CSV table of C-alpha atoms in Angstrom, one decimal:
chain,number,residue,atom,x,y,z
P,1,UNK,CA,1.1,12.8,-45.1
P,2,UNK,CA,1.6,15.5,-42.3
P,3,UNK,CA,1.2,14.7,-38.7
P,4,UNK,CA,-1.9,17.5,-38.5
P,5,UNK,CA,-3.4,15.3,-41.5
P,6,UNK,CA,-3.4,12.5,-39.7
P,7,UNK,CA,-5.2,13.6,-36.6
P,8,UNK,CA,-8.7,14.0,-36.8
P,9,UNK,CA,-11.6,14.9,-34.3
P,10,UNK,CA,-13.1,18.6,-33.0
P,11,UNK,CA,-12.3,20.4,-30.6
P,12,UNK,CA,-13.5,23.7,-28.9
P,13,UNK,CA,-10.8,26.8,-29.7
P,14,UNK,CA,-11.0,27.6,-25.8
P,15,UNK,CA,-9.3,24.0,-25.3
P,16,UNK,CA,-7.0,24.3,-28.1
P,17,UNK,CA,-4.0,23.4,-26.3
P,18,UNK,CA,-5.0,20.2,-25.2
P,19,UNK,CA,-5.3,19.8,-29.2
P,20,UNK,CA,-1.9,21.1,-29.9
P,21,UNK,CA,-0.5,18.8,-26.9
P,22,UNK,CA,-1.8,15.9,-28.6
P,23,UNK,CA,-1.0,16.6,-32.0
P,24,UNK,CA,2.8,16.9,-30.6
P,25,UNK,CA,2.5,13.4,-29.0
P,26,UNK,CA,2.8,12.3,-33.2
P,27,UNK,CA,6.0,14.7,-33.5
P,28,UNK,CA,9.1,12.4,-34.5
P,29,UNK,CA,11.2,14.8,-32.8
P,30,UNK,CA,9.2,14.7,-29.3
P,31,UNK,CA,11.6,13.7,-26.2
P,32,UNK,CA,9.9,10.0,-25.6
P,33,UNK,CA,8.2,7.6,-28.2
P,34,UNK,CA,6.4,9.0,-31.1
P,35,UNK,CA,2.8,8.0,-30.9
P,36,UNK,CA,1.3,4.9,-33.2
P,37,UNK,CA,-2.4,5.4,-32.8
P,38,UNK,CA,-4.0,7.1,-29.8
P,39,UNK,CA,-7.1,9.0,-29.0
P,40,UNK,CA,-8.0,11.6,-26.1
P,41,UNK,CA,-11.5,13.2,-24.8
P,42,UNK,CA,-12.2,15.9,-22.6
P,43,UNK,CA,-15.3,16.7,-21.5
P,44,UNK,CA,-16.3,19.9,-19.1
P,45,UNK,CA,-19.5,20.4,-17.2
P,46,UNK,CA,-21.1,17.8,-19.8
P,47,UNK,CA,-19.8,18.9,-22.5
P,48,UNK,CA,-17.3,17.4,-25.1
P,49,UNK,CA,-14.6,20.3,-25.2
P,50,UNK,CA,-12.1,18.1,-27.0
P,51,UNK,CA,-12.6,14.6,-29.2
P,52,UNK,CA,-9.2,13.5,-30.8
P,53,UNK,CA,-7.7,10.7,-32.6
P,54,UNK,CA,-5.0,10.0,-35.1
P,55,UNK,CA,-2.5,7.2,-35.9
P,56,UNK,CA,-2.8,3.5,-37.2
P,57,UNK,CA,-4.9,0.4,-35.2
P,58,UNK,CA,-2.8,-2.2,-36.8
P,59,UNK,CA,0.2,-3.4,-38.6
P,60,UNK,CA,-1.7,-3.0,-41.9
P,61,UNK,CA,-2.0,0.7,-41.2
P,62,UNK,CA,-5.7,1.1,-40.7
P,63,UNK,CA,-6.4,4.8,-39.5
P,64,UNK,CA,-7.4,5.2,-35.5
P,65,UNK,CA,-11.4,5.8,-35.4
P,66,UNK,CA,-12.9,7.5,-32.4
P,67,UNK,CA,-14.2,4.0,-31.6
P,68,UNK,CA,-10.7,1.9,-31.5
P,69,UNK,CA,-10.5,0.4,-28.1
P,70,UNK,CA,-7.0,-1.2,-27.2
P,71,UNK,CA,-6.3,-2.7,-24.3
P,72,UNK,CA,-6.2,-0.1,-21.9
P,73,UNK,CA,-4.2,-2.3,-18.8
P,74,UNK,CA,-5.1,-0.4,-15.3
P,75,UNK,CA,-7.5,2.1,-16.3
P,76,UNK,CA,-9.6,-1.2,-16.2
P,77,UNK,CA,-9.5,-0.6,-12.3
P,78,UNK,CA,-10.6,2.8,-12.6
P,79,UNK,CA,-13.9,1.4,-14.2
P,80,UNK,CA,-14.4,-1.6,-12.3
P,81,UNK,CA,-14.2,1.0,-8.8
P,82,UNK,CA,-16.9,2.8,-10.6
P,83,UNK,CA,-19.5,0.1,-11.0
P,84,UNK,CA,-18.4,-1.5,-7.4
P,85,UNK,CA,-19.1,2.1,-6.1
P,86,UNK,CA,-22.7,2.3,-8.3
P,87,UNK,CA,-23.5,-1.6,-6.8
P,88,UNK,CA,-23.3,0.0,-3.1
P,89,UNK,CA,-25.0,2.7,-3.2
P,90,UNK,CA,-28.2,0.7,-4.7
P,91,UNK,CA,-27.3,-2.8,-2.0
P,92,UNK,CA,-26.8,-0.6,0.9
P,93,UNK,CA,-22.7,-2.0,1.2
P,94,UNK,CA,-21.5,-1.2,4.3
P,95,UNK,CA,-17.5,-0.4,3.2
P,96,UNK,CA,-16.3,-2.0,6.6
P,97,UNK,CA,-18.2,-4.7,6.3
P,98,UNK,CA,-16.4,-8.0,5.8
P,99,UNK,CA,-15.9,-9.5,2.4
P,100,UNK,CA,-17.1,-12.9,3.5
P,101,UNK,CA,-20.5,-11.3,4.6
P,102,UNK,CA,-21.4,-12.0,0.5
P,103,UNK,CA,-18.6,-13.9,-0.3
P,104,UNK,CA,-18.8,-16.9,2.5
P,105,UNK,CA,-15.6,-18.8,1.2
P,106,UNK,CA,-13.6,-15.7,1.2
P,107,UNK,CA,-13.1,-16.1,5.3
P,108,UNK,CA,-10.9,-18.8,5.1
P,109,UNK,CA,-7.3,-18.7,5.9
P,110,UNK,CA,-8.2,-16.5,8.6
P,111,UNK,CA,-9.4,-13.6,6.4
P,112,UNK,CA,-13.2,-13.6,7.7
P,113,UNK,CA,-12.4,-10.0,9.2
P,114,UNK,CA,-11.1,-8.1,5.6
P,115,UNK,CA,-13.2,-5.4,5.0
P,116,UNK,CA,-14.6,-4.5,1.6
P,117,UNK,CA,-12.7,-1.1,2.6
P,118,UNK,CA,-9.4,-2.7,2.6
P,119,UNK,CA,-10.1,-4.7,-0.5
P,120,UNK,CA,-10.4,-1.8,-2.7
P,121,UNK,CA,-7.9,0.1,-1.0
P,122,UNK,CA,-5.3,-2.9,-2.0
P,123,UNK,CA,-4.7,-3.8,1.8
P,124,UNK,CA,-6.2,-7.0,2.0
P,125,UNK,CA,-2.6,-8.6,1.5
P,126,UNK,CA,-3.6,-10.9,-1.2
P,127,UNK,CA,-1.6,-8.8,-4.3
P,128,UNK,CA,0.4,-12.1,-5.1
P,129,UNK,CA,-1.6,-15.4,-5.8
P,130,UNK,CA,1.4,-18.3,-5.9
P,131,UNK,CA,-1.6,-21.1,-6.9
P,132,UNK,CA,-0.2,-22.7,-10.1
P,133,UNK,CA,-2.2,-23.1,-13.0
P,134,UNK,CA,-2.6,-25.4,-15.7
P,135,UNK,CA,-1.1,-23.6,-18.5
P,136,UNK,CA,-3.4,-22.1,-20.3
P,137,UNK,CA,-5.5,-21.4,-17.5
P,138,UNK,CA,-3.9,-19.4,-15.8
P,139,UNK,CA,-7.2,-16.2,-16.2
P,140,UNK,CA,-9.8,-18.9,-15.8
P,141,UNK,CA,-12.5,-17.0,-13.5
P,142,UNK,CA,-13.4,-19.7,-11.2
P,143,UNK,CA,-9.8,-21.2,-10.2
P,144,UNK,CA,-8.5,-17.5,-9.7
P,145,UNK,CA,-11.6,-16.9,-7.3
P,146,UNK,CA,-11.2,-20.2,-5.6
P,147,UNK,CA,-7.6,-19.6,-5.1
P,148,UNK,CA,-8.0,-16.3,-3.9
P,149,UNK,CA,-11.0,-17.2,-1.3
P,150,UNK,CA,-8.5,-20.2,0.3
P,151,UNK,CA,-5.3,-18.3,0.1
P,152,UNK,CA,-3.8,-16.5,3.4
P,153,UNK,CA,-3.5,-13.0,3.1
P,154,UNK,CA,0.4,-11.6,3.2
P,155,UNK,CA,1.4,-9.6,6.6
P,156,UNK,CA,-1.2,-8.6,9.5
P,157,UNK,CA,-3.7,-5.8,10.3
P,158,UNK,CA,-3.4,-3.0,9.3
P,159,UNK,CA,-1.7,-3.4,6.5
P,160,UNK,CA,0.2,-1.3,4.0
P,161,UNK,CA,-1.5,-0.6,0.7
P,162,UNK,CA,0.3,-3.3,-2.0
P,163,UNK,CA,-0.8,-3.0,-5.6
P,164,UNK,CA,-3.2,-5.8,-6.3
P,165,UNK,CA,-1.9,-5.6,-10.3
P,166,UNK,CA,-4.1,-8.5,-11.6
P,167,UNK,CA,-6.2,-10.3,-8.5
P,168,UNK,CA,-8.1,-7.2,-7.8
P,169,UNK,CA,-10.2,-7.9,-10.8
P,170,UNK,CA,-11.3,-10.7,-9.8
P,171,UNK,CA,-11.8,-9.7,-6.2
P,172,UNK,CA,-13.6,-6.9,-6.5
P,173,UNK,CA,-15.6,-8.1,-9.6
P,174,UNK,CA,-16.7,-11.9,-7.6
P,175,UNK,CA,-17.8,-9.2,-5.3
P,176,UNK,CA,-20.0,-7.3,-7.5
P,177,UNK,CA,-21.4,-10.5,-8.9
P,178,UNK,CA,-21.8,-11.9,-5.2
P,179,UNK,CA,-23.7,-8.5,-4.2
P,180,UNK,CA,-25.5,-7.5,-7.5
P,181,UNK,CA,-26.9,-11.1,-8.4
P,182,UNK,CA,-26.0,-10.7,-12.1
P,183,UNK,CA,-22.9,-11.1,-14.1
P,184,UNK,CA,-19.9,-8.6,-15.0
P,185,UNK,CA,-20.9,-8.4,-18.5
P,186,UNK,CA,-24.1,-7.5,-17.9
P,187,UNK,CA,-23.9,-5.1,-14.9
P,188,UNK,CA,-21.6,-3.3,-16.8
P,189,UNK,CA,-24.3,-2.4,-19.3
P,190,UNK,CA,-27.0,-1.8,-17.1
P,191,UNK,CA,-25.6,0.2,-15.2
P,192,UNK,CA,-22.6,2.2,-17.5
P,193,UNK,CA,-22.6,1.5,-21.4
P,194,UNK,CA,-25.9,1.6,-21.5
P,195,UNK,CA,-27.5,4.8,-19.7
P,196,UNK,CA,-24.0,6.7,-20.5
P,197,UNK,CA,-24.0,5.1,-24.2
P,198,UNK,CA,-20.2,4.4,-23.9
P,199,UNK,CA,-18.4,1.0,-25.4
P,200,UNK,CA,-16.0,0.0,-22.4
P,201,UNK,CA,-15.6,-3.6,-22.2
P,202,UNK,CA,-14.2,-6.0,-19.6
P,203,UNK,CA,-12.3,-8.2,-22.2
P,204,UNK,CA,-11.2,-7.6,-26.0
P,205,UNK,CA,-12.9,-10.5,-27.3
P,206,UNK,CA,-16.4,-8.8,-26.5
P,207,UNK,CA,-15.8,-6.2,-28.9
P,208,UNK,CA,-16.0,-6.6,-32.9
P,209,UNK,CA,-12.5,-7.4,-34.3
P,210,UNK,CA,-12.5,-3.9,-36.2
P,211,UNK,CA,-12.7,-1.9,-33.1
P,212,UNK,CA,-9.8,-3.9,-31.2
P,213,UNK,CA,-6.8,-2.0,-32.1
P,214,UNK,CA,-3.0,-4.1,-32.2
P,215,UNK,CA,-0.6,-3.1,-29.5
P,216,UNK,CA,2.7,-2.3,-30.5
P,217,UNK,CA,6.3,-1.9,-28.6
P,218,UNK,CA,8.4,1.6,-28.6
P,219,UNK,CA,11.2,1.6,-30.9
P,220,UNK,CA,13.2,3.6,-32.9
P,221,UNK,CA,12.4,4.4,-36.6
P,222,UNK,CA,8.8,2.1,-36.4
P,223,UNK,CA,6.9,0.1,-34.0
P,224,UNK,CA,7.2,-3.1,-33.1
P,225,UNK,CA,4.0,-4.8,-33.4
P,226,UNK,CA,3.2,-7.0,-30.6
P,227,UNK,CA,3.0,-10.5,-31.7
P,228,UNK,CA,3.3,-14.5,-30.6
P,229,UNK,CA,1.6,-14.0,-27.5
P,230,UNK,CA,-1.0,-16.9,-28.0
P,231,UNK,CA,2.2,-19.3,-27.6
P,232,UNK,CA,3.3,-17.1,-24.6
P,233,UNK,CA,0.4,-16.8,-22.8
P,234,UNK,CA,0.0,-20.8,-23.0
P,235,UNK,CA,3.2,-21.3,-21.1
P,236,UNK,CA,2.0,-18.8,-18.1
P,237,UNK,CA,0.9,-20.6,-15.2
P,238,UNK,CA,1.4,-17.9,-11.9
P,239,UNK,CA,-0.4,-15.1,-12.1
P,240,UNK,CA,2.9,-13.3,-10.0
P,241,UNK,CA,4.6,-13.9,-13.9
P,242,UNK,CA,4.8,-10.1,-15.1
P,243,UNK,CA,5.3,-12.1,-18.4
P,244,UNK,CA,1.4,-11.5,-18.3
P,245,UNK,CA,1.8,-7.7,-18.9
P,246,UNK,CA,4.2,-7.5,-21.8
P,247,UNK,CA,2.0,-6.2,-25.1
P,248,UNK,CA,2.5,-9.4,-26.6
P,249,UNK,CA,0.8,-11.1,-24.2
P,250,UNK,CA,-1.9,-8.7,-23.7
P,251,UNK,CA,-2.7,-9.1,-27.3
P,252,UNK,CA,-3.1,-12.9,-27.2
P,253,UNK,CA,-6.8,-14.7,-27.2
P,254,UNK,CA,-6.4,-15.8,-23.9
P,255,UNK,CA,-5.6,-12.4,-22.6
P,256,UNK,CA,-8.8,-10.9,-24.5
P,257,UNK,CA,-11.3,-13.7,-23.8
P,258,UNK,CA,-10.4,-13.5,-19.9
P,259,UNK,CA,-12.5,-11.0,-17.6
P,260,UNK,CA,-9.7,-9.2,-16.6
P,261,UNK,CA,-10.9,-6.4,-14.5
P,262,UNK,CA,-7.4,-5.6,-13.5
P,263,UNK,CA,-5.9,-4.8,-16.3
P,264,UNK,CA,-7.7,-6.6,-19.4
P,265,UNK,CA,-10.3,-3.5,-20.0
P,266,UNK,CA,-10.6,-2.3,-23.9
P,267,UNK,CA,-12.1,1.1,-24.2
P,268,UNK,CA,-12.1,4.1,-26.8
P,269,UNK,CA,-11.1,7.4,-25.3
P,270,UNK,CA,-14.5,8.8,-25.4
P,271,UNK,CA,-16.2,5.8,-23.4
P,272,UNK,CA,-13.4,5.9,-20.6
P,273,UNK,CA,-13.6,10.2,-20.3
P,274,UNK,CA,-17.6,9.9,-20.1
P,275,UNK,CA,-17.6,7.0,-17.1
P,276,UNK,CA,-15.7,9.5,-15.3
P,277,UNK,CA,-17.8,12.7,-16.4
P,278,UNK,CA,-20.5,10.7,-15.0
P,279,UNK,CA,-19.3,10.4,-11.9
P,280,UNK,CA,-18.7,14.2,-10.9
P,281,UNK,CA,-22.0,15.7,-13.5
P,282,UNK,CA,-23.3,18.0,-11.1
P,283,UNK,CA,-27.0,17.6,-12.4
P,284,UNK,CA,-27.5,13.9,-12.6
P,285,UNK,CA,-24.5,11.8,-11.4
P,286,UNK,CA,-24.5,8.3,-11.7
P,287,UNK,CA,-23.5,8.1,-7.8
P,288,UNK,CA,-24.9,10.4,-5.0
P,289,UNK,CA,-22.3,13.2,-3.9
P,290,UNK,CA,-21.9,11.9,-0.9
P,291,UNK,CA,-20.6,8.6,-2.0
P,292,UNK,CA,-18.3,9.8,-4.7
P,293,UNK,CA,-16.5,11.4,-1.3
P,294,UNK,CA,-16.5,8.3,0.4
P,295,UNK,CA,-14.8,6.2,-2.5
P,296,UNK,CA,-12.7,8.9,-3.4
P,297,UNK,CA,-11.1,10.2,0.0
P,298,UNK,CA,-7.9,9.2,0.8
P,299,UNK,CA,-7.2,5.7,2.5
P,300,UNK,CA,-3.5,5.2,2.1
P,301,UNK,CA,-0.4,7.7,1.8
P,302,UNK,CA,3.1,6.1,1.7
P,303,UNK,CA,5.5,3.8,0.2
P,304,UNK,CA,3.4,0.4,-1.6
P,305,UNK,CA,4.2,-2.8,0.0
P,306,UNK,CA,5.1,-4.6,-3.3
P,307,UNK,CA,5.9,-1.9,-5.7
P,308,UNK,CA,8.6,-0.1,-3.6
P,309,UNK,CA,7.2,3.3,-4.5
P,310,UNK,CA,5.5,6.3,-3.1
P,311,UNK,CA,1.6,5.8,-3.7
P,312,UNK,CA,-1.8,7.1,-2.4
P,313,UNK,CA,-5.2,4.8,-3.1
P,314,UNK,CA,-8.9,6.0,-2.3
P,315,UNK,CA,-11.3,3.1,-3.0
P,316,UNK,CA,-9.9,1.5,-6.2
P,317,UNK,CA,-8.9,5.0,-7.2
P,318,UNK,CA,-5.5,6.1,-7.7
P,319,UNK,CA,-4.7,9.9,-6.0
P,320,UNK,CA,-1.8,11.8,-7.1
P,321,UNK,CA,1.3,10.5,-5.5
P,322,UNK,CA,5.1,10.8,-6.3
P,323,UNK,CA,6.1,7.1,-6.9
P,324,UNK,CA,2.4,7.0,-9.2
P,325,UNK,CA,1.4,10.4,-10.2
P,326,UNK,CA,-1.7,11.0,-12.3
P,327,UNK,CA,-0.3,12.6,-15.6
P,328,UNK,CA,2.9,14.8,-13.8
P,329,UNK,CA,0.3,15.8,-10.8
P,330,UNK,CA,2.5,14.1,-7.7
P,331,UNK,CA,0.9,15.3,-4.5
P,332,UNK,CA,-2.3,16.2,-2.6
P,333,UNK,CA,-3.6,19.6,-2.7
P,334,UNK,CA,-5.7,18.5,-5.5
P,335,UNK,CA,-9.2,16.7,-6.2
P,336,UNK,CA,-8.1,14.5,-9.2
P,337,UNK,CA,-8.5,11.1,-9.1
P,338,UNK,CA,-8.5,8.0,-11.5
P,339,UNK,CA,-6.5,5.4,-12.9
P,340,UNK,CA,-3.8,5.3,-15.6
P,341,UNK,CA,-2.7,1.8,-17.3
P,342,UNK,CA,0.6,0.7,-17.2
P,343,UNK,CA,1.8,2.2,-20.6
P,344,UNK,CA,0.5,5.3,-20.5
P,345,UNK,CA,-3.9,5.4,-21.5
P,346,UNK,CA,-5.6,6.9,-18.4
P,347,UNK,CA,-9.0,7.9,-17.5
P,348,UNK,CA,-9.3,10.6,-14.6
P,349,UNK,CA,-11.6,13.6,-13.3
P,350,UNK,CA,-11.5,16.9,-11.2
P,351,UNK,CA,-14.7,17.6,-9.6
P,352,UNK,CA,-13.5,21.1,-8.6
P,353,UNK,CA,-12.8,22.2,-12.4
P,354,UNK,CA,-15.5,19.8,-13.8
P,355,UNK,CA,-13.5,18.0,-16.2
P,356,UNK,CA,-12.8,14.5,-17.0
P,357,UNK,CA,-10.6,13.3,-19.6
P,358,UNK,CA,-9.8,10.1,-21.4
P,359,UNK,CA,-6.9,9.1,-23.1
P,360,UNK,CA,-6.0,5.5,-24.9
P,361,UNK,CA,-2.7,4.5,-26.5
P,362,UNK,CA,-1.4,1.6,-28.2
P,363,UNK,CA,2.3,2.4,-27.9
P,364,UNK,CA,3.4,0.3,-25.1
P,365,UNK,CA,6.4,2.3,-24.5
P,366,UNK,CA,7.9,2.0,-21.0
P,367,UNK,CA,6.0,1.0,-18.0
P,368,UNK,CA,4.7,3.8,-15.6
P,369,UNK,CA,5.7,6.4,-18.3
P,370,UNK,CA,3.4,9.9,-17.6
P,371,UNK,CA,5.1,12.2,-20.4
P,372,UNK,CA,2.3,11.7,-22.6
P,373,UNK,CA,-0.9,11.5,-20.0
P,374,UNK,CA,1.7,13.9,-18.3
P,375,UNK,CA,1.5,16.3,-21.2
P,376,UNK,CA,-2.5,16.0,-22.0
P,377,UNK,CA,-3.4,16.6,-18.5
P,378,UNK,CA,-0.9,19.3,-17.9
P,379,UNK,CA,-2.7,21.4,-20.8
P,380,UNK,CA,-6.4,20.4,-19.9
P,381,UNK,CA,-5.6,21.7,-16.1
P,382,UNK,CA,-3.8,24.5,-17.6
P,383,UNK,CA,-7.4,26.1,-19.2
P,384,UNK,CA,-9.1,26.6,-16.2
């Protein structure tokens, strides 16, 4: 079987070279990994332009469907900033509020002055929690939230931006739950999956086993499926262990049961490019103009305080930076914002060109790597 037999979807002719730049994300001879099973939507003004998939879920070589939905690591952020941002507009959140204003137990350790600003802008100092867990345990909701609420936040006001990798899911979603009144599950489908009829979901294990595609590791000649991670994950017990991010962990039952609204979100590429359609529709957006400026203006320019690397965050979005670009777009000038995942899915939108596009991959090739999002977005900005 070709490589154009295996992809299928539609696509409109104008957008054809965001076709042709996925369809070469399959090519064996393509400088970087050769896709295993991947999917990518654009949609413009409303409209689907683009709907693509193509590759294999699984070991057993089940052919991608528009609705397989790995793991799609950071983009999880991306969504989660989306329904904080929703939940404030409807509570009345005051962004400089303090945290502790809904979240009482969050003040100690001297943190009663962290704003709900600084918490999605990862400056609240708490991007490393150090509380040991029982192994096993190491996701469990409550002691993460505990932890985090009596932990003293790293450095002093103002701080630097520092890449919350894992605890801001559970700060910003014990937040949501503190604020809303309801749980994560559920807001998520009141307020996305079910008015925008997309499938996200916080954790793998809420999804049917058919829709939850296998990760699998770069290599040369075939993939390397992820495996053993339920034995892995059982020996964790930091949540600093980047052990936690390897695709074989990632694919364990632990990983998928947890709420991980860092970096545990599971979404098919259509779901993730509509949340983000939603956001900039200029007929009936699911948050007001106004606040989509707000949570998308820039709050932080300059090198991260635990990655090392040049950055820029609005409020739980990423913006293009050099260190963490979105796709190969590396500076300001632009009105693109997001989130990619670790290995390369991404979900982003331009409110200027009235696009947003979804991408999801199960080829965890190297970490940070942008030649395929890169390559997607590069051709979906080139049509305008």
């Amino acid at each position: 079987m070709t490589v154009r037999e295996r992809i299928e979807g539609r696509w409109d002719p104008a957008f054809r070279r965001v076709a042709d730049a996925f369809l070469g994300l399959f090519d064996p001879a393509r400088d970087g990994a050769t896709e295993v099973g991947a999917a990518m939507c654009l949609i413009v003004e409303g409209r689907v332009v683009a709907h693509i998939w193509g590759g294999v879920a699984d070991s057993a070589g089940t052919p991608w469907r528009a609705e397989t939905a790995p793991c799609v690591f950071s983009c999880t952020k991306g969504v989660a900033a989306s329904l904080f941002h929703i939940l404030a507009e409807k509570h009345g959140v005051d962004y400089d509020a303090p945290v502790a204003r809904w979240w009482p137990e969050f003040a100690a350790a001297g943190k009663a002055d962290i704003s709900v600003r600084e918490l999605l802008a990862h400056q609240a100092g708490l991007g490393r929690l150090p509380d040991p867990a029982a192994p096993g345990h190491v996701l469990d909701w409550d002691r993460v939230t505990t932890a985090l609420a009596a932990a003293p936040a790293f450095g002093t006001r103002p701080r630097r931006s520092g890449y919350h990798a894992l605890t801001f899911g559970w700060l910003i979603g014990e937040l949501m739950m503190r604020i809303a009144g309801d749980d994560l599950d559920r807001l998520l489908d009141r307020h996305l999956n079910g008015p925008l009829g997309t499938r996200f979901a916080w954790r793998g294990a809420a999804l049917p086993a058919d829709r939850v595609a296998m990760l699998a590791s770069a290599n040369p000649g075939a993939p390397v499926w992820a495996t053993g991670g339920d034995q892995q994950f059982a020996g964790i017990t930091s949540l600093d262990d980047w052990t936690l991010l390897t695709p074989a962990v990632a694919a364990s039952a632990g990983w998928r049961a947890a709420h991980g609204l860092g970096a545990g979100g599971h979404s098919d590429a259509f779901s993730l490019a509509t949340i983000y359609a939603a956001l900039i529709d200029r007929h009936a957006p699911v948050l007001s103009r106004e606040r989509l400026a707000i949570a998308t203006a820039e709050q932080y320019r300059g090198e991260d305080a635990l990655l090392g690397n040049d950055v820029a965050y609005g409020l739980g979005y990423q913006l293009p930076a050099g260190g963490v670009s979105l796709g190969h777009v590396d500076r300001p000038g632009t009105a693109l914002f997001g989130h990619k995942g670790a290995y390369g899915s991404i979900g982003v939108a331009d409110p200027d060109r009235g696009f947003a596009l979804g991408y999801v991959t199960n080829l965890c090739g190297e970490m940070g790597d942008r030649s395929r999002n890169g390559a997607l977005l590069d051709a979906a900005l080139a049509c305008f």
